[in-house]
XYZ file of C-alpha atoms in Angstrom:
375
model
C -0.533 -50.916 -158.856
C -1.289 -47.732 -160.387
C -0.617 -44.343 -158.727
C -3.489 -42.937 -156.846
C -3.595 -39.914 -159.090
C -4.141 -42.101 -162.257
C -7.598 -43.508 -161.116
C -9.760 -40.074 -161.216
C -7.963 -39.396 -164.617
C -9.341 -42.582 -165.959
C -12.611 -42.393 -164.622
C -12.723 -38.539 -166.011
C -11.811 -39.670 -169.421
C -13.987 -42.680 -169.419
C -17.147 -40.760 -168.145
C -17.030 -37.767 -170.566
C -19.014 -39.625 -173.485
C -21.420 -40.941 -170.593
C -22.111 -37.329 -169.523
C -22.573 -36.387 -173.156
C -24.933 -39.046 -173.658
C -27.100 -38.327 -170.694
C -27.105 -34.718 -171.511
C -28.634 -35.667 -175.084
C -31.158 -37.796 -173.410
C -32.250 -35.113 -171.211
C -32.454 -32.541 -174.087
C -34.633 -34.953 -176.260
C -36.695 -35.612 -173.281
C -37.303 -32.284 -172.426
C -38.235 -31.417 -176.161
C -40.257 -34.593 -176.308
C -42.481 -32.801 -173.119
C -42.478 -29.330 -174.691
C -43.860 -30.870 -177.934
C -46.484 -33.095 -176.128
C -47.594 -29.835 -174.258
C -47.576 -27.695 -177.037
C -49.537 -30.522 -179.250
C -51.915 -30.565 -176.118
C -52.589 -26.980 -176.093
C -53.280 -26.598 -179.871
C -55.737 -29.483 -179.592
C -57.475 -27.891 -176.625
C -57.517 -24.416 -178.521
C -59.120 -26.182 -181.483
C -61.722 -27.578 -179.172
C -62.361 -24.167 -177.667
C -62.837 -22.786 -181.064
C -65.224 -25.688 -182.214
C -62.849 -26.051 -185.104
C -64.396 -28.964 -186.602
C -68.261 -27.915 -185.990
C -70.596 -27.400 -188.954
C -73.963 -26.034 -188.652
C -77.195 -26.895 -189.899
C -79.244 -24.160 -191.525
C -82.131 -22.840 -189.575
C -83.994 -20.207 -191.794
C -86.359 -17.380 -191.030
C -89.077 -16.498 -193.758
C -89.044 -12.581 -193.717
C -85.335 -11.518 -193.735
C -83.193 -9.166 -195.848
C -79.673 -7.907 -195.745
C -79.517 -4.239 -194.567
C -78.261 -1.867 -197.355
C -75.334 0.217 -196.460
C -73.703 -2.409 -194.057
C -71.048 -3.976 -195.704
C -68.065 -4.442 -193.308
C -69.598 -5.486 -190.182
C -71.780 -4.383 -187.533
C -70.252 -5.746 -184.307
C -72.651 -4.817 -181.848
C -76.355 -3.308 -181.741
C -78.126 -1.534 -179.125
C -81.803 -0.404 -179.395
C -83.754 2.447 -177.317
C -87.129 1.822 -176.084
C -88.489 4.151 -178.753
C -87.257 1.764 -181.628
C -83.989 3.583 -182.577
C -81.290 0.896 -183.091
C -77.293 1.769 -182.908
C -74.808 -0.219 -184.873
C -71.135 -0.252 -184.238
C -69.575 -0.621 -187.831
C -66.060 -1.408 -189.091
C -64.178 -2.871 -186.612
C -60.724 -3.843 -187.339
C -58.153 -6.067 -185.467
C -54.521 -7.175 -186.765
C -55.126 -10.666 -188.376
C -59.017 -10.256 -188.447
C -60.467 -10.046 -191.775
C -62.043 -6.825 -193.336
C -64.073 -6.098 -196.160
C -63.093 -2.236 -196.198
C -59.748 -2.386 -194.354
C -59.026 1.422 -195.314
C -62.240 2.566 -194.210
C -62.718 4.297 -190.601
C -65.418 2.812 -188.373
C -68.707 4.419 -187.414
C -71.986 4.496 -185.799
C -74.990 3.823 -187.689
C -78.567 4.045 -186.551
C -81.854 2.776 -188.157
C -85.398 3.762 -186.770
C -87.484 0.533 -186.391
C -90.663 2.146 -186.216
C -90.412 3.118 -189.877
C -92.157 1.058 -192.664
C -89.159 0.306 -194.359
C -86.124 1.271 -192.217
C -82.750 2.050 -193.483
C -79.553 2.346 -191.894
C -77.887 6.160 -191.744
C -74.614 6.904 -190.481
C -74.446 9.367 -187.369
C -72.437 12.417 -187.626
C -70.019 12.917 -184.850
C -69.040 16.329 -183.511
C -65.830 18.091 -184.439
C -62.661 17.469 -182.357
C -63.180 13.676 -182.476
C -60.650 11.875 -184.201
C -62.846 10.218 -186.893
C -59.779 8.862 -188.641
C -58.778 6.489 -186.101
C -62.320 5.515 -184.948
C -62.365 1.724 -184.624
C -65.719 0.896 -182.512
C -66.390 -2.421 -180.813
C -68.852 -3.135 -178.144
C -71.541 -0.397 -177.401
C -74.360 0.332 -174.876
C -76.976 3.042 -174.081
C -78.173 4.712 -171.228
C -81.227 6.964 -170.860
C -80.764 9.459 -167.864
C -83.667 10.935 -165.622
C -83.918 13.903 -167.980
C -84.307 11.646 -170.925
C -80.641 12.454 -172.341
C -79.449 9.485 -173.999
C -75.636 8.548 -173.548
C -73.923 6.276 -175.977
C -70.900 4.154 -174.793
C -68.591 2.798 -177.329
C -65.528 0.770 -176.936
C -62.993 1.941 -179.350
C -59.776 0.939 -180.246
C -57.603 3.643 -182.178
C -54.559 2.254 -183.669
C -55.395 -0.812 -181.783
C -55.461 0.641 -178.125
C -58.375 0.586 -175.713
C -60.558 3.552 -174.671
C -64.142 4.037 -173.953
C -65.864 7.033 -175.663
C -69.023 8.591 -174.102
C -71.263 10.356 -176.366
C -74.767 12.491 -175.854
C -77.211 11.345 -178.737
C -79.056 14.530 -180.219
C -81.629 13.064 -182.075
C -82.960 16.170 -183.682
C -79.731 16.607 -185.452
C -79.002 12.737 -186.020
C -75.598 13.178 -184.387
C -73.374 12.341 -181.493
C -71.593 14.841 -179.190
C -68.384 13.708 -178.034
C -68.320 14.199 -174.093
C -65.359 12.104 -172.603
C -62.508 9.475 -173.687
C -61.907 6.893 -170.537
C -58.693 5.312 -170.429
C -57.704 3.433 -167.561
C -54.931 0.506 -166.575
C -57.750 -1.767 -165.443
C -59.151 -1.577 -169.279
C -56.010 -3.241 -171.291
C -58.260 -5.348 -173.908
C -61.771 -3.972 -173.521
C -64.304 -5.980 -175.663
C -67.864 -4.783 -174.346
C -69.641 -2.554 -172.231
C -73.071 -1.935 -170.338
C -73.692 1.226 -169.054
C -75.251 1.839 -165.741
C -74.966 5.688 -165.249
C -73.935 8.736 -167.342
C -70.506 7.909 -166.714
C -70.474 4.524 -165.129
C -70.167 1.092 -166.913
C -69.138 -2.392 -166.425
C -66.750 -3.639 -169.194
C -65.096 -6.813 -170.106
C -61.625 -7.461 -170.839
C -61.113 -10.259 -173.130
C -57.598 -10.577 -172.218
C -55.502 -9.391 -169.306
C -52.619 -8.158 -171.286
C -52.898 -5.401 -174.346
C -49.602 -6.505 -176.444
C -50.783 -8.696 -179.220
C -48.213 -11.365 -178.408
C -49.046 -11.879 -174.877
C -52.535 -11.746 -175.788
C -52.023 -14.859 -178.200
C -49.981 -16.670 -175.762
C -52.489 -16.166 -172.921
C -55.040 -17.575 -175.087
C -53.028 -20.249 -176.187
C -52.060 -21.153 -172.612
C -55.687 -20.986 -171.267
C -54.971 -18.771 -168.600
C -58.204 -17.842 -167.858
C -57.229 -14.308 -166.767
C -59.842 -12.153 -168.265
C -62.127 -9.917 -166.013
C -65.053 -7.676 -165.626
C -64.260 -4.105 -164.436
C -66.627 -1.463 -162.795
C -65.773 2.087 -163.763
C -67.160 5.376 -162.350
C -65.407 8.817 -162.023
C -64.580 7.951 -158.376
C -63.940 4.215 -158.502
C -62.597 1.847 -160.949
C -62.247 -2.063 -159.810
C -62.274 -5.648 -160.942
C -65.564 -7.207 -159.973
C -65.343 -10.544 -161.510
C -62.300 -12.634 -162.649
C -61.344 -15.946 -163.870
C -62.864 -15.808 -167.499
C -61.127 -17.596 -170.340
C -62.036 -14.566 -172.642
C -64.907 -12.280 -171.196
C -66.892 -10.973 -174.101
C -70.534 -9.785 -174.334
C -71.977 -8.014 -171.324
C -75.644 -6.831 -170.357
C -77.795 -6.093 -167.442
C -81.266 -7.690 -166.553
C -84.297 -5.533 -167.071
C -84.487 -5.143 -163.171
C -80.997 -3.882 -163.138
C -80.428 -7.019 -160.417
C -78.202 -9.061 -162.687
C -75.231 -8.896 -165.011
C -74.731 -11.442 -167.852
C -71.374 -12.196 -169.183
C -70.459 -14.180 -172.254
C -67.294 -16.341 -172.024
C -66.560 -16.984 -175.594
C -63.866 -19.763 -175.631
C -65.464 -21.257 -172.701
C -69.114 -21.486 -174.609
C -70.542 -20.109 -171.211
C -72.933 -17.383 -169.905
C -72.468 -16.563 -166.530
C -74.949 -14.760 -164.326
C -73.714 -12.393 -161.661
C -75.732 -10.616 -158.824
C -75.196 -7.156 -158.779
C -74.751 -5.442 -155.232
C -75.261 -1.872 -154.036
C -71.519 -1.150 -154.055
C -71.569 -2.609 -157.773
C -69.435 -5.609 -156.833
C -70.686 -8.968 -158.472
C -70.943 -12.459 -157.031
C -71.674 -15.419 -159.587
C -74.961 -16.994 -159.275
C -74.587 -19.557 -162.119
C -73.164 -20.519 -165.332
C -74.984 -21.786 -168.503
C -73.127 -24.055 -170.662
C -73.544 -24.116 -174.523
C -72.246 -25.551 -177.670
C -71.196 -22.740 -179.460
C -68.800 -19.636 -179.117
C -71.243 -16.825 -177.568
C -70.407 -13.318 -178.440
C -72.878 -10.416 -177.794
C -75.766 -10.530 -175.522
C -78.821 -8.603 -175.807
C -81.852 -8.452 -173.609
C -85.389 -8.157 -174.545
C -86.884 -5.740 -171.943
C -90.437 -6.959 -172.035
C -89.664 -10.640 -171.250
C -86.010 -10.685 -169.942
C -84.972 -13.071 -172.887
C -81.294 -13.082 -173.968
C -80.511 -13.202 -177.492
C -77.093 -14.245 -178.294
C -75.025 -13.782 -181.431
C -72.688 -16.920 -181.921
C -69.921 -18.291 -183.994
C -70.385 -21.838 -184.272
C -66.991 -22.341 -185.721
C -64.206 -19.701 -184.414
C -61.561 -21.187 -186.414
C -63.512 -20.197 -189.917
C -63.889 -16.604 -188.112
C -60.224 -16.223 -187.740
C -58.745 -17.882 -190.656
C -60.848 -16.542 -193.163
C -61.569 -18.522 -196.391
C -64.158 -16.906 -198.926
C -64.808 -20.682 -200.180
C -65.628 -21.976 -196.788
C -66.625 -18.688 -194.701
C -67.438 -18.578 -191.001
C -71.300 -19.400 -190.168
C -73.862 -17.640 -188.158
C -75.975 -18.652 -185.347
C -78.433 -16.771 -183.041
C -79.723 -18.076 -179.818
C -82.843 -17.199 -177.648
C -82.503 -18.092 -173.900
C -85.639 -18.147 -171.779
C -85.534 -18.176 -167.926
C -82.083 -18.038 -167.407
C -82.286 -17.888 -163.739
C -84.432 -21.080 -163.606
C -82.968 -24.526 -163.056
C -83.530 -25.562 -166.809
C -83.536 -22.385 -169.201
C -84.811 -23.057 -172.521
C -82.353 -22.588 -175.158
C -83.775 -22.039 -178.783
C -81.643 -21.758 -182.145
C -83.703 -19.013 -183.979
C -81.198 -18.613 -186.779
C -78.284 -20.540 -188.435
C -76.527 -20.048 -191.527
C -73.451 -21.912 -193.184
C -72.122 -18.355 -194.239
C -73.781 -18.251 -197.654
C -75.967 -15.199 -196.502
C -74.387 -14.152 -193.377
C -70.863 -14.710 -191.962
C -69.747 -14.286 -188.428
C -72.918 -13.423 -186.445
C -71.855 -11.268 -183.454
C -75.117 -9.881 -182.090
C -78.825 -10.436 -182.326
C -81.376 -7.736 -181.027
C -84.982 -7.770 -180.873
C -87.845 -4.854 -180.971
C -91.317 -5.133 -181.526
C -91.418 -8.369 -183.327
C -88.032 -7.302 -185.622
C -84.727 -9.051 -185.108
C -81.358 -7.372 -186.154
C -78.375 -9.751 -186.757
C -74.942 -8.109 -186.598
C -71.611 -9.761 -187.679
C -68.066 -9.010 -186.830
C -67.043 -8.194 -190.449
C -69.501 -8.865 -192.876
C -73.437 -7.779 -193.474
C -76.358 -7.422 -191.164
C -79.743 -8.976 -191.308
C -83.105 -7.672 -190.615
C -85.848 -10.117 -189.956
C -89.688 -9.870 -189.169
C -90.465 -12.552 -186.476
């Protein structure tokens, strides 16, 4: 009979290979789970990007490309008198650009002219033009008819909101204020509701590029809407995949928010304390970018990306397509959604905004040209 001390020793010697095998099985199992999760997230991201979608052309008869806009017109806002503002030259790390070394700017067109053309507005001295990187824009007209232009800016890929006063006689912008805040880490678009008051979308919770990518990849739904005033800043809506375009109804009762990767437009009711509550969600089959409102009808015009993968992985031989939707009666049970324009990229690449005025349609893009159409 073996001494009692020898039995544990033999067990220990005999079980070491078993423990190693078990460890390998666990490691392989965990690796398999991780790869399966990564594969599922990648497939989900492709679906959110509509990576397999191709668009069928819907043409408009009276359109031409706008001279002087060659490297994007990401957002457009039109005043009641027909003056249209364009944000031009947006740049982001990894995003294609046709003018990578040229700073961004604000352009203007007078749509009441017989042959309107785009002109770049002068900006007052002291403003850093070299790092100007404009994104979403919005106008506000005060009681004394002063026009304020709000511009989301990404100087050196940071996040600010610039407030300008528009001086029409000089065709210039007077810079009034730069807004920075910890609740505005990744600002995309803006809708002004006062001379220094606005709602803004954050398309990500994080500001760091890697964390942004991780947030998108994992589909965390941490994007939000923030209300800003000189006296109060607060999150008023959250839970978006990637909150993008934002605008306000003509009666100032509702805020509309585009969730680009969820293919949705959210309708939110605005309260006297500026908080928002969600009323409904309109689901679409495209990546919705900026929202423009026809003040006469309340219709929503949407610049869309039929295939987001083409937008971010640029191939000149297979460029991103463009799509414009018109949404009528969004508050009804069955809103009417019409495809007004669609192009495979042969004319217009990466449409991001569509705005109407008196039978005229302007279509802007993330980094390409802009289109002027007579409806």
